[in-house]
mmCIF file of C-alpha atoms in Angstrom:
data_model
loop_
_atom_site.group_PDB
_atom_site.id
_atom_site.type_symbol
_atom_site.label_atom_id
_atom_site.label_comp_id
_atom_site.label_asym_id
_atom_site.label_seq_id
_atom_site.Cartn_x
_atom_site.Cartn_y
_atom_site.Cartn_z
ATOM 1 C CA MET Q 1 0.039 -0.008 0.355
ATOM 2 C CA LYS Q 2 2.804 2.349 0.698
ATOM 3 C CA ILE Q 3 4.442 1.878 -2.473
ATOM 4 C CA ILE Q 4 1.179 2.781 -4.200
ATOM 5 C CA LYS Q 5 0.673 6.031 -2.403
ATOM 6 C CA THR Q 6 4.593 7.042 -2.959
ATOM 7 C CA ILE Q 7 3.655 6.567 -6.957
ATOM 8 C CA VAL Q 8 0.231 8.778 -6.652
ATOM 9 C CA LEU Q 9 2.278 11.288 -4.882
ATOM 10 C CA ILE Q 10 5.296 11.271 -7.595
ATOM 11 C CA LEU Q 11 2.341 11.390 -10.327
ATOM 12 C CA LEU Q 12 0.781 14.630 -8.902
ATOM 13 C CA VAL Q 13 3.826 16.062 -7.771
ATOM 14 C CA ALA Q 14 4.646 15.463 -11.510
ATOM 15 C CA PHE Q 15 1.158 16.782 -13.301
ATOM 16 C CA ILE Q 16 1.738 19.839 -10.662
ATOM 17 C CA ALA Q 17 5.254 20.589 -12.019
ATOM 18 C CA LEU Q 18 4.081 20.300 -15.539
ATOM 19 C CA GLN Q 19 1.596 23.465 -15.122
ATOM 20 C CA PHE Q 20 4.633 25.643 -14.687
ATOM 21 C CA PHE Q 21 5.275 25.297 -18.671
ATOM 22 C CA PRO Q 22 2.487 27.062 -20.141
ATOM 23 C CA ILE Q 23 2.282 27.328 -24.307
ATOM 24 C CA GLU Q 24 2.403 30.289 -26.254
ATOM 25 C CA LEU Q 25 -1.066 31.460 -27.279
ATOM 26 C CA ASN Q 26 -2.164 31.597 -30.670
ATOM 27 C CA LYS Q 27 -4.115 34.985 -30.024
ATOM 28 C CA SER Q 28 -4.274 38.006 -31.861
ATOM 29 C CA ASP Q 29 -6.872 40.964 -32.094
ATOM 30 C CA ILE Q 30 -6.099 42.335 -35.949
ATOM 31 C CA VAL Q 31 -7.712 40.764 -38.645
ATOM 32 C CA PRO Q 32 -5.001 40.746 -41.466
ATOM 33 C CA LYS Q 33 -6.021 42.309 -44.857
ATOM 34 C CA THR Q 34 -4.884 38.953 -46.428
ATOM 35 C CA ASP Q 35 -7.505 36.703 -44.559
ATOM 36 C CA PHE Q 36 -9.446 34.295 -46.695
ATOM 37 C CA LEU Q 37 -12.941 35.913 -45.330
ATOM 38 C CA LEU Q 38 -11.677 39.670 -46.294
ATOM 39 C CA ILE Q 39 -10.594 38.415 -49.870
ATOM 40 C CA ASN Q 40 -13.532 36.022 -50.904
ATOM 41 C CA THR Q 41 -17.011 36.527 -50.983
ATOM 42 C CA ALA Q 42 -18.545 33.737 -48.904
ATOM 43 C CA PRO Q 43 -22.102 33.101 -48.176
ATOM 44 C CA GLU Q 44 -22.463 33.754 -44.327
ATOM 45 C CA THR Q 45 -23.122 30.080 -43.604
ATOM 46 C CA ILE Q 46 -19.788 29.152 -45.451
ATOM 47 C CA GLN Q 47 -18.183 32.263 -43.175
ATOM 48 C CA LYS Q 48 -19.455 30.753 -40.058
ATOM 49 C CA LYS Q 49 -18.820 27.176 -40.465
ATOM 50 C CA LEU Q 50 -14.860 27.824 -41.591
ATOM 51 C CA GLN Q 51 -14.479 30.119 -38.370
ATOM 52 C CA VAL Q 52 -16.166 27.465 -36.096
ATOM 53 C CA SER Q 53 -14.489 24.314 -37.604
ATOM 54 C CA CYS Q 54 -11.365 25.613 -39.103
ATOM 55 C CA TYR Q 55 -9.912 29.016 -38.027
ATOM 56 C CA ASP Q 56 -8.572 27.697 -34.009
ATOM 57 C CA CYS Q 57 -6.160 25.651 -35.939
ATOM 58 C CA HIS Q 58 -5.846 27.472 -39.239
ATOM 59 C CA SER Q 59 -5.575 31.225 -38.430
ATOM 60 C CA ASN Q 60 -3.626 33.741 -36.004
ATOM 61 C CA ASN Q 61 -5.938 33.366 -33.521
ATOM 62 C CA THR Q 62 -7.480 30.401 -31.509
ATOM 63 C CA TYR Q 63 -10.245 30.372 -28.697
ATOM 64 C CA TYR Q 64 -9.082 28.621 -25.701
ATOM 65 C CA PRO Q 65 -11.228 26.930 -23.753
ATOM 66 C CA TRP Q 66 -10.758 26.388 -19.992
ATOM 67 C CA TYR Q 67 -8.781 23.153 -20.395
ATOM 68 C CA SER Q 68 -6.494 24.583 -22.604
ATOM 69 C CA LYS Q 69 -4.710 25.630 -19.593
ATOM 70 C CA ILE Q 70 -4.153 22.400 -18.102
ATOM 71 C CA GLN Q 71 -0.798 20.308 -19.450
ATOM 72 C CA PRO Q 72 -0.359 17.790 -21.305
ATOM 73 C CA GLY Q 73 -3.442 18.965 -22.997
ATOM 74 C CA ALA Q 74 -2.531 22.781 -23.898
ATOM 75 C CA TRP Q 75 0.679 20.896 -25.381
ATOM 76 C CA PHE Q 76 -1.365 18.786 -27.427
ATOM 77 C CA MET Q 77 -3.298 21.379 -28.609
ATOM 78 C CA GLU Q 78 -0.377 23.788 -29.225
ATOM 79 C CA LYS Q 79 0.952 21.011 -31.192
ATOM 80 C CA HIS Q 80 -2.143 20.787 -33.363
ATOM 81 C CA ILE Q 81 -2.535 24.466 -33.927
ATOM 82 C CA THR Q 82 1.114 24.437 -35.057
ATOM 83 C CA GLU Q 83 0.920 22.108 -37.592
ATOM 84 C CA GLY Q 84 -2.327 23.307 -38.442
ATOM 85 C CA LYS Q 85 -0.826 26.815 -39.328
ATOM 86 C CA GLY Q 86 1.665 25.126 -40.979
ATOM 87 C CA GLU Q 87 -0.141 23.562 -43.683
ATOM 88 C CA LEU Q 88 -2.749 26.344 -44.008
ATOM 89 C CA ASN Q 89 -3.117 29.865 -42.486
ATOM 90 C CA PHE Q 90 -6.234 31.420 -43.416
ATOM 91 C CA ASN Q 91 -5.123 34.859 -42.105
ATOM 92 C CA GLU Q 92 -1.921 34.834 -44.935
ATOM 93 C CA TRP Q 93 -4.474 33.661 -47.462
ATOM 94 C CA ASP Q 94 -4.030 36.378 -50.171
ATOM 95 C CA GLU Q 95 0.086 35.819 -49.808
ATOM 96 C CA TYR Q 96 0.024 32.695 -51.501
ATOM 97 C CA SER Q 97 0.608 32.347 -54.788
ATOM 98 C CA ASP Q 98 -2.512 31.137 -57.317
ATOM 99 C CA ARG Q 99 -0.656 27.954 -57.722
ATOM 100 C CA ARG Q 100 -0.424 27.485 -53.654
ATOM 101 C CA LYS Q 101 -3.881 28.515 -53.194
ATOM 102 C CA ASN Q 102 -5.277 26.185 -56.037
ATOM 103 C CA SER Q 103 -3.039 23.247 -54.197
ATOM 104 C CA LYS Q 104 -4.623 24.442 -50.959
ATOM 105 C CA LEU Q 105 -8.406 24.601 -52.240
ATOM 106 C CA LYS Q 106 -7.957 20.868 -53.613
ATOM 107 C CA SER Q 107 -6.705 20.156 -50.187
ATOM 108 C CA ILE Q 108 -9.237 21.279 -48.647
ATOM 109 C CA ILE Q 109 -12.055 20.240 -50.877
ATOM 110 C CA ASN Q 110 -10.530 16.421 -50.346
ATOM 111 C CA GLN Q 111 -10.267 16.761 -46.829
ATOM 112 C CA ILE Q 112 -13.799 17.975 -46.186
ATOM 113 C CA LYS Q 113 -15.106 15.507 -48.741
ATOM 114 C CA ASP Q 114 -13.411 12.938 -46.877
ATOM 115 C CA GLY Q 115 -14.216 13.444 -43.170
ATOM 116 C CA GLU Q 116 -10.615 13.726 -42.491
ATOM 117 C CA MET Q 117 -11.314 17.829 -41.391
ATOM 118 C CA PRO Q 118 -11.847 19.386 -38.869
ATOM 119 C CA LEU Q 119 -9.790 16.240 -36.677
ATOM 120 C CA GLU Q 120 -11.806 13.763 -35.136
ATOM 121 C CA SER Q 121 -9.832 14.912 -31.899
ATOM 122 C CA TYR Q 122 -11.247 18.581 -32.312
ATOM 123 C CA THR Q 123 -14.737 17.362 -33.114
ATOM 124 C CA TYR Q 124 -15.053 15.435 -29.823
ATOM 125 C CA ILE Q 125 -14.883 18.539 -27.670
ATOM 126 C CA HIS Q 126 -16.433 21.329 -30.263
ATOM 127 C CA ARG Q 127 -19.381 19.395 -31.852
ATOM 128 C CA ASP Q 128 -20.619 22.261 -33.588
ATOM 129 C CA ALA Q 129 -17.382 21.617 -35.680
ATOM 130 C CA THR Q 130 -18.809 18.771 -37.339
ATOM 131 C CA PHE Q 131 -20.321 19.039 -40.814
ATOM 132 C CA SER Q 132 -23.806 17.664 -41.276
ATOM 133 C CA GLU Q 133 -23.621 16.475 -44.867
ATOM 134 C CA LYS Q 134 -25.720 19.369 -46.204
ATOM 135 C CA GLU Q 135 -22.877 21.479 -45.002
ATOM 136 C CA ARG Q 136 -20.291 19.429 -46.205
ATOM 137 C CA LYS Q 137 -21.938 19.482 -49.589
ATOM 138 C CA GLU Q 138 -22.184 23.567 -49.610
ATOM 139 C CA MET Q 139 -18.561 24.066 -48.446
ATOM 140 C CA VAL Q 140 -16.927 21.796 -51.124
ATOM 141 C CA HIS Q 141 -19.418 23.734 -53.466
ATOM 142 C CA PHE Q 142 -18.015 26.677 -52.374
ATOM 143 C CA MET Q 143 -14.114 26.045 -52.310
ATOM 144 C CA GLN Q 144 -14.453 24.336 -55.912
ATOM 145 C CA GLN Q 145 -16.066 27.092 -57.320
ATOM 146 C CA LEU Q 146 -13.159 29.423 -55.798
ATOM 147 C CA LYS Q 147 -10.981 26.973 -56.918
ATOM 148 C CA ASP Q 148 -12.222 27.260 -60.843
ATOM 149 C CA SER Q 149 -12.311 31.062 -60.374
ATOM 150 C CA LEU Q 150 -8.833 30.949 -60.107
#
């Protein structure tokens, strides 16, 4: 019994110690002129869905829920955001070349069609980020029109 208490105590101290290593927040009060939604005329439903389902990981401004302050969950979120922005940053959309935009739109279309985005780990907690079949079709249609117009 003493060994179990010692292990629990060590784990508790380790958990508390982890809390002293916060993440760098992905927050900005500025929406740059290069933002996807400022550059492209999207229907309101598409704008809202992009912001709810995509912008937390693919922009320079993330909404952080309460659990984002608890390690190691915060590190998990930070990793997703860093990787997401590395792949696509909607705030930098107009800085991309037409070729890159075309490639990103193709990727967006395929990932939404295949149900790969938003990530399943994200939609566990953010239930409103999931796409209904109608929303999925509307988003794919909008992105395809945008791709065709390049």
